[in-house]
Coordinates of N, CA and C in Angstrom, one line a residue:
S1 N 29.9 42.0 61.7 CA 31.0 41.1 61.6 C 31.1 39.6 62.0
F2 N 31.2 38.7 61.2 CA 31.5 37.4 61.3 C 32.4 36.8 62.6
S3 N 33.4 37.6 62.4 CA 34.4 37.0 63.3 C 34.5 38.2 64.8
S4 N 34.6 37.8 65.9 CA 34.9 38.5 67.0 C 36.4 38.5 67.2
S5 N 37.2 37.9 66.7 CA 38.8 38.0 66.6 C 39.3 39.3 65.9
S6 N 40.3 39.8 66.5 CA 40.9 40.7 65.7 C 41.2 40.6 64.3
R7 N 41.1 41.3 63.3 CA 41.8 41.0 61.9 C 43.4 40.6 62.4
A8 N 43.9 41.0 62.6 CA 45.5 40.6 63.2 C 45.5 39.4 63.4
N9 N 44.7 38.4 63.9 CA 44.8 37.0 64.5 C 44.0 36.4 63.7
D10 N 43.5 37.0 62.5 CA 42.8 35.8 61.6 C 44.0 35.4 60.4
L11 N 43.6 34.6 59.5 CA 44.7 34.1 58.6 C 44.4 33.8 57.3
S12 N 44.6 34.0 56.2 CA 43.8 33.2 55.1 C 45.0 33.1 54.3
K13 N 46.0 32.4 54.1 CA 47.1 32.3 52.9 C 47.2 31.4 52.0
L14 N 47.7 31.7 50.8 CA 47.6 30.5 50.0 C 49.5 30.6 49.5
T15 N 50.0 29.2 49.6 CA 51.2 29.1 49.3 C 51.4 28.4 47.7
L16 N 51.9 28.8 47.0 CA 52.3 28.3 45.6 C 53.7 27.9 45.3
I17 N 54.1 26.4 44.5 CA 54.8 26.5 43.9 C 54.9 25.9 42.7
G18 N 55.5 27.0 41.5 CA 54.8 26.9 40.3 C 56.0 27.7 39.3
Y19 N 55.2 27.7 38.1 CA 56.4 28.5 37.5 C 55.6 29.8 36.9
L20 N 56.1 30.5 36.3 CA 55.5 31.8 36.0 C 55.0 31.6 34.4
A21 N 53.9 32.2 34.4 CA 53.1 32.2 32.9 C 53.9 33.2 32.0
K22 N 53.7 34.4 32.2 CA 53.9 35.5 31.5 C 55.0 36.2 32.1
E23 N 55.7 37.2 31.5 CA 56.5 38.0 31.9 C 55.7 39.4 32.3
P24 N 55.8 40.0 33.5 CA 54.9 41.3 33.4 C 55.4 42.2 33.0
E25 N 54.2 43.5 32.1 CA 54.6 44.6 31.4 C 54.0 45.7 32.5
A26 N 55.0 46.7 31.9 CA 54.3 47.9 32.6 C 53.4 48.8 32.0
R27 N 52.7 49.4 33.0 CA 51.2 50.0 32.3 C 51.0 51.0 33.3
L28 N 50.2 52.2 32.6 CA 49.9 53.2 33.9 C 48.1 53.1 34.3
T29 N 48.0 53.6 35.3 CA 46.8 53.9 35.5 C 46.2 55.0 35.4
K30 N 44.8 55.4 35.5 CA 44.0 56.5 35.0 C 44.9 58.0 35.7
N31 N 45.5 57.7 37.0 CA 46.2 58.7 37.6 C 47.6 58.9 37.2
D32 N 48.3 58.0 36.3 CA 49.7 57.9 35.6 C 50.3 57.4 36.9
K33 N 49.6 56.1 37.3 CA 50.4 55.5 38.7 C 51.3 54.6 37.8
E34 N 51.8 54.0 37.5 CA 52.7 52.7 37.0 C 52.0 51.4 37.8
Y35 N 51.9 50.0 37.6 CA 51.3 49.2 37.7 C 51.9 48.0 36.8
I36 N 52.3 46.8 37.1 CA 52.6 45.6 35.9 C 51.6 44.8 35.8
T37 N 51.7 44.3 34.9 CA 50.4 43.2 34.4 C 50.8 42.4 33.2
H38 N 50.1 41.2 32.8 CA 50.5 40.8 31.9 C 49.0 39.9 31.5
P39 N 49.1 39.8 29.9 CA 47.8 38.9 29.6 C 47.7 37.5 30.5
S40 N 46.4 37.5 30.6 CA 46.1 35.8 31.1 C 44.9 35.3 30.9
I41 N 44.1 34.3 31.2 CA 43.2 33.5 31.1 C 42.3 34.5 32.2
M42 N 43.0 35.3 33.2 CA 41.8 35.7 34.0 C 41.7 37.3 33.8
Q43 N 40.6 37.9 33.5 CA 40.0 39.3 33.2 C 40.6 40.4 34.5
E44 N 41.4 41.5 33.8 CA 41.5 42.5 34.7 C 40.5 43.1 35.3
T45 N 40.6 43.6 36.4 CA 39.0 43.7 37.3 C 38.9 45.1 38.0
T46 N 40.5 45.6 38.1 CA 40.7 46.4 38.7 C 41.4 47.6 38.0
Q47 N 41.2 48.7 38.8 CA 42.6 49.9 38.1 C 43.2 50.5 38.9
I48 N 43.4 49.6 40.3 CA 44.3 49.7 41.3 C 45.8 50.1 40.7
S49 N 46.7 50.5 41.4 CA 48.3 50.5 41.1 C 48.6 49.3 41.7
S50 N 49.1 48.4 41.2 CA 49.8 47.3 41.3 C 50.5 46.7 40.6
T51 N 51.1 45.5 41.0 CA 51.8 44.6 39.9 C 51.3 42.9 40.2
S52 N 50.9 42.5 38.8 CA 50.1 41.1 39.1 C 51.5 40.2 38.1
Y53 N 51.1 39.3 38.4 CA 51.8 37.8 38.0 C 51.0 36.4 38.0
V54 N 51.2 35.9 37.1 CA 50.5 34.6 37.2 C 51.2 33.6 37.4
V55 N 51.2 32.6 38.1 CA 52.1 31.4 38.6 C 51.1 30.3 38.3
A56 N 51.7 29.3 37.3 CA 50.9 28.2 36.6 C 51.4 26.9 37.8
V57 N 50.6 26.2 38.1 CA 51.0 25.2 38.7 C 50.4 23.6 38.6
R58 N 51.1 22.7 38.1 CA 50.6 21.6 37.4 C 50.0 21.0 38.6
N59 N 48.8 20.1 38.3 CA 47.5 19.4 38.8 C 48.3 18.3 38.9
P60 N 47.7 17.2 40.2 CA 48.5 15.9 40.0 C 47.3 15.3 39.0
P61 N 47.6 13.8 38.6 CA 46.8 13.2 37.6 C 45.4 13.2 38.2
P62 N 44.6 13.0 37.5 CA 43.4 12.7 37.8 C 43.3 10.5 38.1
P63 N 42.4 10.6 39.2 CA 42.4 8.9 39.3 C 41.9 8.3 37.9
P64 N 42.2 7.0 37.8 CA 41.8 6.3 36.7 C 40.4 6.1 36.6
G65 N 40.0 6.3 34.9 CA 38.6 5.8 34.7 C 38.2 4.8 34.8
P66 N 37.0 4.2 34.7 CA 36.6 2.8 34.5 C 37.0 2.1 33.4
D67 N 37.9 3.0 32.3 CA 38.6 1.8 31.5 C 39.9 1.5 32.2
G68 N 40.6 2.3 33.4 CA 41.4 1.9 33.7 C 42.5 3.0 33.5
E69 N 42.4 4.1 32.1 CA 42.9 4.9 31.8 C 43.1 5.9 32.9
R70 N 44.3 6.7 32.8 CA 44.6 7.8 33.4 C 44.6 8.9 32.5
R71 N 43.6 10.4 32.8 CA 43.7 11.4 31.8 C 45.0 12.3 32.0
Q72 N 45.8 12.6 31.2 CA 46.8 13.9 31.6 C 46.7 14.8 32.6
S73 N 47.5 15.2 33.5 CA 47.0 16.0 34.3 C 46.9 17.7 33.6
T74 N 46.6 18.7 34.6 CA 46.2 19.9 33.7 C 47.0 20.7 34.8
S75 N 46.4 22.3 34.3 CA 47.2 23.4 35.1 C 46.5 24.7 35.6
T76 N 46.4 24.8 36.9 CA 46.1 26.0 37.3 C 46.9 27.2 37.3
F77 N 46.3 28.3 36.7 CA 46.6 29.7 36.7 C 46.2 30.1 37.9
H78 N 47.3 31.0 38.6 CA 46.8 32.0 39.5 C 47.5 33.4 39.5
R79 N 46.6 34.0 39.5 CA 46.7 35.7 39.5 C 47.0 36.5 40.9
I80 N 48.3 37.0 41.0 CA 48.6 37.4 42.6 C 49.2 38.8 42.0
L81 N 48.5 39.6 42.9 CA 48.7 41.0 42.9 C 49.6 41.6 43.7
S82 N 50.5 42.6 43.4 CA 51.4 43.1 44.9 C 51.1 44.8 44.5
F83 N 51.0 45.2 45.8 CA 50.7 46.6 46.1 C 52.3 47.0 46.6
Q84 N 53.3 46.4 47.0 CA 54.4 46.6 47.4 C 55.5 47.2 46.7
E85 N 55.6 48.7 46.5 CA 56.4 49.1 46.0 C 57.9 48.5 45.4
G86 N 58.4 48.3 46.5 CA 59.6 47.6 46.5 C 59.6 45.9 45.9
S87 N 58.5 45.4 46.4 CA 58.4 44.0 45.3 C 58.0 44.1 44.0
N88 N 57.3 45.5 43.8 CA 56.9 45.2 42.2 C 58.1 45.5 41.3
K89 N 59.0 46.6 41.7 CA 60.4 46.7 41.1 C 61.0 45.4 41.3
Y90 N 61.1 44.3 42.1 CA 62.0 42.9 41.8 C 61.1 42.3 40.6
L91 N 59.6 42.4 41.0 CA 58.8 41.4 39.9 C 59.1 41.8 39.0
R92 N 59.5 42.6 37.9 CA 59.2 43.1 36.9 C 60.6 42.5 36.3
T93 N 61.4 42.2 37.2 CA 62.9 41.6 36.7 C 62.6 39.9 36.5
L94 N 61.5 39.5 36.9 CA 61.4 37.9 36.8 C 60.9 37.5 35.5
K95 N 61.5 36.6 34.8 CA 61.1 36.1 33.7 C 59.9 35.0 33.4
K96 N 59.4 34.9 32.3 CA 58.8 33.6 32.0 C 59.5 32.4 32.2
G97 N 59.0 31.4 33.0 CA 59.2 30.0 33.0 C 60.3 30.2 34.1
S98 N 60.6 31.0 35.1 CA 61.1 30.7 36.2 C 60.3 30.1 37.2
K99 N 60.6 29.0 38.0 CA 60.1 28.2 39.0 C 60.1 29.4 40.5
V100 N 59.1 29.5 40.8 CA 58.8 30.0 42.2 C 58.1 29.3 43.4
Y101 N 58.3 30.0 44.3 CA 57.7 29.7 45.4 C 57.0 31.2 45.9
C102 N 55.6 31.0 46.0 CA 55.2 32.3 46.7 C 54.3 32.4 47.8
E103 N 54.3 33.3 48.3 CA 53.1 33.4 49.3 C 51.8 34.4 49.2
S104 N 50.8 34.1 49.8 CA 49.8 35.4 49.5 C 48.7 35.1 50.0
T105 N 48.1 36.2 50.5 CA 46.9 36.3 51.0 C 45.8 36.1 50.3
F106 N 44.7 35.7 50.5 CA 43.6 34.7 50.0 C 42.1 35.7 50.2
E107 N 41.4 36.6 49.3 CA 40.4 36.9 49.6 C 39.4 36.8 48.6
L108 N 38.3 36.3 48.9 CA 37.0 35.7 48.5 C 36.0 36.8 48.0
K109 N 35.9 37.6 47.1 CA 34.6 38.7 46.8 C 33.5 37.7 46.5
E110 N 32.2 38.1 47.1 CA 31.0 37.4 46.2 C 30.8 38.1 45.1
P111 N 29.4 37.8 44.3 CA 29.3 38.8 43.4 C 28.4 39.6 44.0
A112 N 28.1 40.8 43.1 CA 27.3 41.8 43.3 C 25.7 41.4 42.7
A113 N 24.9 42.1 44.0 CA 23.6 41.1 43.8 C 23.1 41.2 42.4
D114 N 23.3 42.3 42.0 CA 22.4 43.2 40.4 C 23.7 43.3 39.3
A115 N 24.4 42.3 39.6 CA 25.8 42.8 38.5 C 25.2 41.1 37.3
D116 N 25.4 41.2 36.2 CA 24.7 40.3 35.2 C 26.1 39.3 35.3
P117 N 25.5 38.0 35.7 CA 26.2 36.9 35.9 C 27.4 36.4 35.0
S118 N 27.5 37.3 33.7 CA 28.1 37.0 32.8 C 29.6 37.9 32.6
T119 N 29.6 38.7 33.8 CA 30.7 39.8 33.7 C 31.3 39.5 35.2
P120 N 32.8 39.8 35.1 CA 33.3 39.6 36.5 C 32.7 39.7 37.9
Q121 N 32.1 41.0 37.7 CA 31.1 41.9 38.5 C 29.8 40.5 39.4
G122 N 29.5 40.2 38.3 CA 28.8 38.8 38.5 C 29.3 37.5 39.1
Q123 N 30.4 37.8 39.3 CA 30.7 36.4 39.7 C 31.8 36.1 40.9
R124 N 31.8 35.2 41.5 CA 32.9 35.0 42.6 C 34.0 35.3 42.1
Q125 N 34.7 36.2 43.0 CA 36.3 36.4 42.6 C 37.4 35.9 43.5
I126 N 38.5 35.7 43.4 CA 39.3 35.2 44.5 C 40.6 36.2 44.1
F127 N 40.8 37.0 45.4 CA 42.0 37.7 45.2 C 43.3 37.4 46.3
L128 N 44.2 37.6 45.0 CA 45.6 36.9 45.8 C 46.7 38.3 46.2
R129 N 46.7 38.5 47.4 CA 47.3 39.8 47.6 C 48.8 38.9 48.0
H130 N 49.7 39.6 47.0 CA 51.5 38.9 47.1 C 51.9 39.3 48.4
E131 N 52.6 38.6 49.2 CA 53.7 38.4 50.3 C 55.1 38.5 50.3
S132 N 54.9 37.3 49.5 CA 56.9 37.2 49.5 C 56.9 36.1 47.9
I133 N 57.8 36.2 47.6 CA 58.2 35.6 46.1 C 59.7 35.0 46.4
R134 N 60.0 33.5 46.2 CA 61.6 33.2 45.8 C 61.5 32.4 44.6
V135 N 62.5 32.5 43.7 CA 62.8 32.2 42.6 C 63.6 30.9 42.8
I136 N 63.1 30.0 42.9 CA 63.6 28.4 42.8 C 64.6 28.0 41.7
S137 N 64.4 28.4 40.1 CA 64.8 28.1 39.4 C 64.5 28.9 38.3
Y138 N 66.1 29.7 37.8 CA 65.6 30.4 36.2 C 65.3 29.3 35.1
P139 N 64.7 29.9 33.9 CA 64.6 29.3 32.8 C 65.7 29.1 32.2
K140 N 66.1 27.7 31.5 CA 67.1 27.8 31.1 C 67.4 28.7 29.6
V141 N 68.5 29.1 29.5 CA 68.4 29.4 28.0 C 69.1 29.0 27.2
D142 N 68.6 29.0 25.5 CA 69.3 28.1 24.8 C 70.5 28.6 24.2
P143 N 71.8 28.0 24.6 CA 72.8 28.8 23.9 C 72.9 29.8 22.3
E144 N 72.1 28.9 21.8 CA 72.2 29.4 20.5 C 71.5 31.0 20.3
Q145 N 71.0 31.2 21.3 CA 69.9 32.5 21.7 C 70.6 33.2 22.5
A146 N 71.7 33.2 23.1 CA 72.3 34.4 23.8 C 73.3 34.6 23.1
T147 N 73.7 36.1 23.0 CA 74.5 36.7 22.3 C 75.8 37.0 22.9
S148 N 75.6 37.2 24.4 CA 76.6 37.4 25.2 C 76.8 36.7 26.2
H149 N 77.4 36.8 27.6 CA 77.7 35.9 28.8 C 76.8 36.7 29.7
E150 N 76.4 37.9 29.5 CA 75.8 38.6 30.3 C 74.0 38.2 30.1
D151 N 73.8 37.5 28.7 CA 72.5 37.3 28.3 C 72.4 36.0 29.3
T152 N 73.1 35.1 29.5 CA 73.0 34.1 30.6 C 73.3 34.0 32.0
T153 N 73.9 35.2 32.5 CA 73.2 35.4 33.9 C 71.9 36.2 34.3
F154 N 72.0 35.6 35.5 CA 70.4 36.0 36.1 C 70.5 36.5 37.3
N155 N 71.7 37.3 38.0 CA 71.9 37.9 39.2 C 71.3 38.9 39.1

Protein backbone atom coordinates (compact mmCIF):
# COMPACT_ATOMS: atom_id res chain seq x y z
CA SER A 1 0.00 0.00 0.00
CA PHE A 2 1.32 3.42 -0.95
CA SER A 3 -0.32 5.41 1.82
CA SER A 4 0.28 4.75 5.50
CA SER A 5 -2.80 6.74 6.53
CA SER A 6 -6.22 5.17 6.77
CA ARG A 7 -8.42 5.40 3.68
CA ALA A 8 -10.88 7.63 5.57
CA ASN A 9 -8.15 10.29 5.89
CA ASP A 10 -7.36 10.37 2.15
CA LEU A 11 -9.22 12.69 -0.18
CA SER A 12 -9.43 12.85 -3.94
CA LYS A 13 -12.29 15.13 -4.92
CA LEU A 14 -13.43 16.96 -8.04
CA THR A 15 -15.89 19.86 -8.00
CA LEU A 16 -17.54 20.87 -11.26
CA ILE A 17 -19.85 23.70 -12.27
CA GLY A 18 -21.25 23.12 -15.73
CA TYR A 19 -24.22 22.02 -17.78
CA LEU A 20 -25.79 18.58 -18.08
CA ALA A 21 -24.85 17.48 -21.59
CA LYS A 22 -27.55 14.77 -21.98
CA GLU A 23 -30.67 13.55 -20.23
CA PRO A 24 -30.23 10.24 -18.41
CA GLU A 25 -32.03 7.13 -19.68
CA ALA A 26 -32.91 3.97 -17.76
CA ARG A 27 -31.38 0.61 -18.69
CA LEU A 28 -31.11 -2.81 -17.08
CA THR A 29 -27.94 -4.73 -16.21
CA LYS A 30 -27.57 -8.44 -16.87
CA ASN A 31 -28.94 -8.99 -13.34
CA ASP A 32 -32.08 -6.91 -14.15
CA LYS A 33 -30.96 -4.03 -11.94
CA GLU A 34 -31.86 -0.58 -13.23
CA TYR A 35 -29.13 1.90 -13.99
CA ILE A 36 -29.19 5.25 -15.72
CA THR A 37 -26.93 6.26 -18.56
CA HIS A 38 -26.90 8.33 -21.69
CA PRO A 39 -24.78 8.49 -24.83
CA SER A 40 -21.60 10.49 -24.51
CA ILE A 41 -18.19 10.82 -26.08
CA MET A 42 -16.81 8.30 -23.55
CA GLN A 43 -17.41 4.56 -23.81
CA GLU A 44 -19.36 2.62 -21.19
CA THR A 45 -16.83 0.32 -19.51
CA THR A 46 -18.81 -1.26 -16.70
CA GLN A 47 -21.98 -3.28 -16.14
CA ILE A 48 -22.36 -2.16 -12.51
CA SER A 49 -25.81 -0.93 -11.51
CA SER A 50 -25.41 2.82 -11.44
CA THR A 51 -26.58 6.18 -12.67
CA SER A 52 -24.28 8.24 -14.81
CA TYR A 53 -24.52 11.77 -16.04
CA VAL A 54 -22.26 14.00 -18.09
CA VAL A 55 -21.37 17.56 -17.10
CA ALA A 56 -19.94 19.87 -19.77
CA VAL A 57 -17.54 22.53 -18.49
CA ARG A 58 -16.39 25.39 -20.71
CA ASN A 59 -12.61 25.75 -20.67
CA PRO A 60 -11.01 29.21 -20.46
CA PRO A 61 -9.78 30.57 -23.79
CA PRO A 62 -6.19 29.62 -24.59
CA PRO A 63 -3.47 32.30 -24.64
CA PRO A 64 -3.05 34.29 -27.85
CA GLY A 65 -1.04 32.64 -30.60
CA PRO A 66 2.05 34.18 -32.25
CA ASP A 67 -0.25 36.23 -34.49
CA GLY A 68 -2.03 37.71 -31.44
CA GLU A 69 -5.29 35.89 -32.21
CA ARG A 70 -7.07 33.90 -29.51
CA ARG A 71 -8.61 30.58 -30.46
CA GLN A 72 -12.12 29.84 -29.23
CA SER A 73 -12.48 28.08 -25.91
CA THR A 74 -13.55 24.44 -25.86
CA SER A 75 -15.62 22.29 -23.51
CA THR A 76 -14.61 19.25 -21.47
CA PHE A 77 -17.11 16.46 -20.78
CA HIS A 78 -17.02 14.62 -17.44
CA ARG A 79 -18.96 11.38 -16.83
CA ILE A 80 -19.97 10.91 -13.20
CA LEU A 81 -21.28 7.59 -11.83
CA SER A 82 -23.75 7.33 -8.97
CA PHE A 83 -24.31 4.16 -6.95
CA GLN A 84 -26.76 5.77 -4.50
CA GLU A 85 -30.37 4.68 -5.00
CA GLY A 86 -31.85 7.91 -3.61
CA SER A 87 -29.55 10.07 -5.73
CA ASN A 88 -30.30 7.98 -8.81
CA LYS A 89 -34.01 8.66 -8.40
CA TYR A 90 -33.34 12.41 -8.23
CA LEU A 91 -30.83 12.38 -11.11
CA ARG A 92 -33.48 10.89 -13.41
CA THR A 93 -35.54 14.09 -12.95
CA LEU A 94 -32.80 16.44 -14.17
CA LYS A 95 -32.99 17.87 -17.69
CA LYS A 96 -30.35 18.43 -20.35
CA GLY A 97 -29.07 21.99 -20.16
CA SER A 98 -29.48 22.34 -16.38
CA LYS A 99 -26.57 24.25 -14.85
CA VAL A 100 -25.27 22.17 -11.94
CA TYR A 101 -22.73 22.20 -9.13
CA CYS A 102 -21.54 18.66 -8.46
CA GLU A 103 -18.96 17.03 -6.23
CA SER A 104 -17.42 13.64 -6.87
CA THR A 105 -14.54 11.49 -5.72
CA PHE A 106 -11.79 10.90 -8.25
CA GLU A 107 -10.24 7.50 -9.00
CA LEU A 108 -7.55 6.80 -11.60
CA LYS A 109 -7.24 3.28 -13.03
CA GLU A 110 -4.10 2.36 -14.92
CA PRO A 111 -4.38 0.28 -18.11
CA ALA A 112 -4.22 -3.51 -17.87
CA ALA A 113 -0.72 -4.65 -18.87
CA ASP A 114 -1.98 -7.24 -21.37
CA ALA A 115 -4.80 -5.12 -22.86
CA ASP A 116 -4.91 -3.73 -26.39
CA PRO A 117 -4.09 0.02 -26.18
CA SER A 118 -7.00 0.82 -28.52
CA THR A 119 -9.55 -0.60 -26.02
CA PRO A 120 -10.81 1.10 -22.84
CA GLN A 121 -9.03 -1.58 -20.75
CA GLY A 122 -5.75 -0.62 -22.44
CA GLN A 123 -6.08 3.06 -21.57
CA ARG A 124 -5.84 5.08 -18.37
CA GLN A 125 -9.36 5.67 -17.07
CA ILE A 126 -10.71 8.28 -14.69
CA PHE A 127 -13.74 7.32 -12.61
CA LEU A 128 -15.78 10.04 -10.93
CA ARG A 129 -18.15 8.79 -8.21
CA HIS A 130 -21.11 11.03 -7.43
CA GLU A 131 -21.26 12.58 -3.96
CA SER A 132 -23.66 15.50 -4.43
CA ILE A 133 -25.32 17.65 -7.06
CA ARG A 134 -27.20 20.95 -6.85
CA VAL A 135 -29.09 22.62 -9.66
CA ILE A 136 -27.96 26.22 -10.11
CA SER A 137 -30.44 26.94 -12.90
CA TYR A 138 -32.85 24.99 -15.06
CA PRO A 139 -32.87 25.16 -18.86
CA LYS A 140 -35.06 27.85 -20.35
CA VAL A 141 -38.31 26.61 -21.88
CA ASP A 142 -39.43 28.01 -25.22
CA PRO A 143 -42.99 29.36 -24.66
CA GLU A 144 -44.05 27.99 -28.07
CA GLN A 145 -43.06 24.46 -27.01
CA ALA A 146 -44.81 24.60 -23.63
CA THR A 147 -48.35 23.22 -23.84
CA SER A 148 -49.41 23.92 -20.27
CA HIS A 149 -48.25 25.65 -17.10
CA GLU A 150 -46.97 22.30 -15.71
CA ASP A 151 -44.51 22.05 -18.61
CA THR A 152 -42.74 25.23 -17.49
CA THR A 153 -42.55 24.35 -13.78
CA PHE A 154 -39.41 22.55 -12.60
CA ASN A 155 -40.29 21.87 -8.93
